[in-house]
Amino acid sequence: MRTLVLTLALLLGACSSAPALKDDRGQSLIGASQVYTLTNLHADPQRKRLFAVNYQQSDLIPLCTEVKLLDLSAKRLQFTSTHNNVTYDYFYHKKAAAEPFDAHLKRYFGTSCNKAEVKALSKADQEGISTGKVKEGMTWKGVILAAGYPPSHVTPSTDANEWTYWKSRYDRLIVRFNDAGIVDSIQD
């Protein structure tokens, strides 16, 4: 009986294990040096939390910030930003992410950050990325770098001309693009 209980406990533990977050060479990003943010991140300034729903909160962790990924579970990534030496918790919500947690995190964290790509963007894009705010005149690429990806449960495709971000549980930010892929209006 004791063996059966132990076996069941091990099996249940395996079912709820953390995803493997690895780089392109198969190396774990947890504890690795030279991991960077691939978009701006917007954290809750009081609770030091971020969410897969990508709330547009005021604590900005800039694009290309070096981070140390400390711990990964099935629903939470803990990391420290070298930008301000603060430790954050990033919480996964399957519905909002609409993809496995490790795939979702690879959109936001990687082993290199292309600063030259930002320099090649328009002045409007560069200003929006610098402030972490979406502005009229930005391209879809600039918006992603400035604000991150819109949550998939309200914006299933970034090919759409309207993207919805959440500012809080009750407040939304709607970004509309013209046919050329330039932001022409923002409903805040």
mmCIF file of C-alpha atoms in Angstrom:
data_model
loop_
_atom_site.group_PDB
_atom_site.id
_atom_site.type_symbol
_atom_site.label_atom_id
_atom_site.label_comp_id
_atom_site.label_asym_id
_atom_site.label_seq_id
_atom_site.Cartn_x
_atom_site.Cartn_y
_atom_site.Cartn_z
ATOM 1 C CA MET A 1 0.000 0.000 0.000
ATOM 2 C CA ARG A 2 2.799 2.383 0.920
ATOM 3 C CA THR A 3 4.490 1.723 -2.441
ATOM 4 C CA LEU A 4 1.230 2.447 -4.275
ATOM 5 C CA VAL A 5 0.789 5.790 -2.497
ATOM 6 C CA LEU A 6 4.384 6.772 -3.261
ATOM 7 C CA THR A 7 4.003 5.780 -6.918
ATOM 8 C CA LEU A 8 0.786 7.802 -7.250
ATOM 9 C CA ALA A 9 2.406 10.821 -5.616
ATOM 10 C CA LEU A 10 5.314 10.661 -8.069
ATOM 11 C CA LEU A 11 2.975 10.310 -11.051
ATOM 12 C CA LEU A 12 0.846 13.262 -9.950
ATOM 13 C CA GLY A 13 3.958 15.350 -9.450
ATOM 14 C CA ALA A 14 5.129 14.515 -12.966
ATOM 15 C CA CYS A 15 1.777 15.554 -14.445
ATOM 16 C CA SER A 16 2.017 19.047 -12.971
ATOM 17 C CA SER A 17 5.683 19.620 -13.687
ATOM 18 C CA ALA A 18 7.074 22.855 -14.985
ATOM 19 C CA PRO A 19 7.543 23.348 -18.712
ATOM 20 C CA ALA A 20 11.087 23.202 -20.041
ATOM 21 C CA LEU A 21 12.151 26.684 -21.134
ATOM 22 C CA LYS A 22 15.098 26.174 -23.484
ATOM 23 C CA ASP A 23 16.978 28.233 -26.043
ATOM 24 C CA ASP A 24 17.486 27.240 -29.692
ATOM 25 C CA ARG A 25 20.415 24.998 -28.718
ATOM 26 C CA GLY A 26 18.356 23.103 -26.127
ATOM 27 C CA GLN A 27 19.986 24.797 -23.124
ATOM 28 C CA SER A 28 17.791 25.780 -20.191
ATOM 29 C CA LEU A 29 17.165 29.510 -19.800
ATOM 30 C CA ILE A 30 16.516 29.103 -16.069
ATOM 31 C CA GLY A 31 19.631 30.347 -14.296
ATOM 32 C CA ALA A 32 21.360 31.134 -17.589
ATOM 33 C CA SER A 33 23.328 34.319 -18.086
ATOM 34 C CA GLN A 34 22.525 36.700 -20.926
ATOM 35 C CA VAL A 35 18.759 36.365 -21.098
ATOM 36 C CA TYR A 36 16.950 39.485 -22.311
ATOM 37 C CA THR A 37 13.452 40.891 -22.618
ATOM 38 C CA LEU A 38 12.289 40.757 -26.240
ATOM 39 C CA THR A 39 9.563 43.387 -25.735
ATOM 40 C CA ASN A 40 8.856 45.962 -23.079
ATOM 41 C CA LEU A 41 7.185 44.356 -20.069
ATOM 42 C CA HIS A 42 4.588 46.159 -17.943
ATOM 43 C CA ALA A 43 4.491 45.037 -14.308
ATOM 44 C CA ASP A 44 2.223 45.841 -11.386
ATOM 45 C CA PRO A 45 4.395 48.359 -9.480
ATOM 46 C CA GLN A 46 3.171 47.418 -5.987
ATOM 47 C CA ARG A 47 2.978 43.634 -6.226
ATOM 48 C CA LYS A 48 5.851 43.168 -8.728
ATOM 49 C CA ARG A 49 3.739 40.880 -10.880
ATOM 50 C CA LEU A 50 3.126 40.403 -14.585
ATOM 51 C CA PHE A 51 0.481 38.291 -16.226
ATOM 52 C CA ALA A 52 0.135 36.393 -19.508
ATOM 53 C CA VAL A 53 -2.899 38.581 -20.211
ATOM 54 C CA ASN A 54 -0.303 41.385 -20.563
ATOM 55 C CA TYR A 55 -1.906 44.127 -18.471
ATOM 56 C CA GLN A 56 -0.478 47.495 -19.527
ATOM 57 C CA GLN A 57 0.673 48.551 -16.060
ATOM 58 C CA SER A 58 3.037 51.343 -15.089
ATOM 59 C CA ASP A 59 6.223 49.549 -13.954
ATOM 60 C CA LEU A 60 8.142 49.410 -17.246
ATOM 61 C CA ILE A 61 10.860 46.813 -17.772
ATOM 62 C CA PRO A 62 12.453 48.039 -21.017
ATOM 63 C CA LEU A 63 13.077 46.056 -24.175
ATOM 64 C CA CYS A 64 16.513 44.370 -24.183
ATOM 65 C CA THR A 65 16.836 44.426 -20.387
ATOM 66 C CA GLU A 66 19.042 41.632 -19.108
ATOM 67 C CA VAL A 67 17.156 39.382 -16.694
ATOM 68 C CA LYS A 68 17.947 36.344 -14.586
ATOM 69 C CA LEU A 69 15.264 33.650 -14.799
ATOM 70 C CA LEU A 70 15.207 32.155 -11.315
ATOM 71 C CA ASP A 71 12.411 29.603 -11.119
ATOM 72 C CA LEU A 72 9.754 28.145 -13.401
ATOM 73 C CA SER A 73 6.664 26.187 -12.390
ATOM 74 C CA ALA A 74 3.607 25.192 -14.406
ATOM 75 C CA LYS A 75 1.974 28.604 -13.840
ATOM 76 C CA ARG A 76 4.691 31.019 -12.699
ATOM 77 C CA LEU A 77 8.081 32.309 -13.792
ATOM 78 C CA GLN A 78 10.164 34.201 -11.261
ATOM 79 C CA PHE A 79 12.875 36.502 -12.614
ATOM 80 C CA THR A 80 15.066 39.419 -11.577
ATOM 81 C CA SER A 81 15.579 42.465 -13.783
ATOM 82 C CA THR A 82 19.057 43.986 -13.933
ATOM 83 C CA HIS A 83 17.353 47.259 -14.903
ATOM 84 C CA ASN A 84 16.212 47.844 -11.320
ATOM 85 C CA ASN A 85 17.364 44.703 -9.439
ATOM 86 C CA VAL A 86 13.763 43.791 -8.598
ATOM 87 C CA THR A 87 12.393 40.247 -8.576
ATOM 88 C CA TYR A 88 9.088 39.727 -10.385
ATOM 89 C CA ASP A 89 6.556 36.916 -10.722
ATOM 90 C CA TYR A 90 5.099 36.292 -14.195
ATOM 91 C CA PHE A 91 1.817 34.353 -14.015
ATOM 92 C CA TYR A 92 0.485 32.147 -16.793
ATOM 93 C CA HIS A 93 -3.170 32.091 -17.821
ATOM 94 C CA LYS A 94 -3.835 29.454 -20.469
ATOM 95 C CA LYS A 95 -6.923 31.228 -21.860
ATOM 96 C CA ALA A 96 -5.138 34.568 -22.278
ATOM 97 C CA ALA A 97 -1.956 33.075 -23.703
ATOM 98 C CA ALA A 98 -3.683 30.485 -25.927
ATOM 99 C CA GLU A 99 -0.377 28.624 -26.174
ATOM 100 C CA PRO A 100 1.794 26.518 -23.855
ATOM 101 C CA PHE A 101 3.590 28.505 -21.152
ATOM 102 C CA ASP A 102 7.086 27.843 -22.523
ATOM 103 C CA ALA A 103 6.089 28.981 -26.040
ATOM 104 C CA HIS A 104 4.463 32.077 -24.545
ATOM 105 C CA LEU A 105 7.570 32.957 -22.532
ATOM 106 C CA LYS A 106 9.799 32.603 -25.613
ATOM 107 C CA ARG A 107 7.940 35.581 -27.108
ATOM 108 C CA TYR A 108 9.139 37.722 -24.184
ATOM 109 C CA PHE A 109 12.529 36.285 -23.142
ATOM 110 C CA GLY A 110 15.483 35.195 -25.260
ATOM 111 C CA THR A 111 19.262 34.924 -25.420
ATOM 112 C CA SER A 112 19.716 37.950 -27.670
ATOM 113 C CA CYS A 113 17.928 41.213 -28.298
ATOM 114 C CA ASN A 114 18.249 43.008 -31.619
ATOM 115 C CA LYS A 115 18.748 46.698 -30.767
ATOM 116 C CA ALA A 116 19.590 47.432 -34.419
ATOM 117 C CA GLU A 117 16.042 46.387 -35.332
ATOM 118 C CA VAL A 118 14.675 49.180 -33.120
ATOM 119 C CA LYS A 119 17.036 51.761 -34.636
ATOM 120 C CA ALA A 120 15.696 50.868 -38.093
ATOM 121 C CA LEU A 121 12.097 51.642 -37.047
ATOM 122 C CA SER A 122 10.349 54.994 -37.446
ATOM 123 C CA LYS A 123 10.676 57.851 -34.966
ATOM 124 C CA ALA A 124 7.094 57.201 -33.772
ATOM 125 C CA ASP A 125 7.983 53.553 -33.107
ATOM 126 C CA GLN A 126 11.174 54.474 -31.261
ATOM 127 C CA GLU A 127 9.347 56.999 -29.063
ATOM 128 C CA GLY A 128 6.604 54.494 -28.223
ATOM 129 C CA ILE A 129 9.139 51.790 -27.397
ATOM 130 C CA SER A 130 11.123 54.214 -25.241
ATOM 131 C CA THR A 131 8.059 55.193 -23.193
ATOM 132 C CA GLY A 132 6.297 51.831 -23.316
ATOM 133 C CA LYS A 133 3.182 53.512 -24.715
ATOM 134 C CA VAL A 134 1.327 52.934 -27.969
ATOM 135 C CA LYS A 135 1.106 56.096 -30.097
ATOM 136 C CA GLU A 136 -0.524 56.996 -33.384
ATOM 137 C CA GLY A 137 1.855 56.522 -36.307
ATOM 138 C CA MET A 138 3.481 53.373 -34.894
ATOM 139 C CA THR A 139 3.761 50.164 -36.931
ATOM 140 C CA TRP A 140 2.505 46.798 -35.704
ATOM 141 C CA LYS A 141 6.139 45.789 -34.991
ATOM 142 C CA GLY A 142 6.688 48.940 -32.934
ATOM 143 C CA VAL A 143 3.491 48.286 -30.977
ATOM 144 C CA ILE A 144 4.591 44.735 -30.134
ATOM 145 C CA LEU A 145 7.997 45.954 -28.941
ATOM 146 C CA ALA A 146 6.417 48.798 -26.921
ATOM 147 C CA ALA A 147 3.449 46.964 -25.406
ATOM 148 C CA GLY A 148 4.072 43.259 -25.935
ATOM 149 C CA TYR A 149 1.636 40.929 -27.666
ATOM 150 C CA PRO A 150 -2.092 41.494 -27.246
ATOM 151 C CA PRO A 151 -3.785 38.670 -25.315
ATOM 152 C CA SER A 152 -4.953 35.986 -27.738
ATOM 153 C CA HIS A 153 -8.375 35.516 -26.173
ATOM 154 C CA VAL A 154 -9.387 39.047 -27.295
ATOM 155 C CA THR A 155 -7.034 39.434 -30.290
ATOM 156 C CA PRO A 156 -6.699 35.964 -31.835
ATOM 157 C CA SER A 157 -4.440 37.209 -34.647
ATOM 158 C CA THR A 158 -1.963 40.067 -34.940
ATOM 159 C CA ASP A 159 -2.957 40.184 -38.616
ATOM 160 C CA ALA A 160 -6.176 41.921 -37.495
ATOM 161 C CA ASN A 161 -6.529 45.702 -37.851
ATOM 162 C CA GLU A 162 -7.742 46.030 -34.252
ATOM 163 C CA TRP A 163 -5.814 44.824 -31.203
ATOM 164 C CA THR A 164 -7.169 44.844 -27.667
ATOM 165 C CA TYR A 165 -4.926 45.143 -24.627
ATOM 166 C CA TRP A 166 -6.017 45.147 -20.988
ATOM 167 C CA LYS A 167 -4.965 47.986 -18.709
ATOM 168 C CA SER A 168 -6.661 46.290 -15.745
ATOM 169 C CA ARG A 169 -9.352 43.662 -15.235
ATOM 170 C CA TYR A 170 -11.976 46.236 -16.217
ATOM 171 C CA ASP A 171 -10.223 48.712 -18.515
ATOM 172 C CA ARG A 172 -9.104 48.099 -22.094
ATOM 173 C CA LEU A 173 -6.861 49.799 -24.614
ATOM 174 C CA ILE A 174 -7.915 49.299 -28.239
ATOM 175 C CA VAL A 175 -5.354 49.939 -30.980
ATOM 176 C CA ARG A 176 -6.569 50.321 -34.577
ATOM 177 C CA PHE A 177 -4.306 50.019 -37.616
ATOM 178 C CA ASN A 178 -4.946 51.307 -41.131
ATOM 179 C CA ASP A 179 -4.462 49.071 -44.172
ATOM 180 C CA ALA A 180 -0.760 50.013 -44.280
ATOM 181 C CA GLY A 181 -0.267 48.605 -40.751
ATOM 182 C CA ILE A 182 0.108 52.006 -39.075
ATOM 183 C CA VAL A 183 -1.750 52.939 -35.868
ATOM 184 C CA ASP A 184 -4.399 55.468 -36.843
ATOM 185 C CA SER A 185 -6.466 55.521 -33.644
ATOM 186 C CA ILE A 186 -6.270 54.472 -30.017
ATOM 187 C CA GLN A 187 -9.260 54.047 -27.740
ATOM 188 C CA ASP A 188 -7.954 54.490 -24.221
#
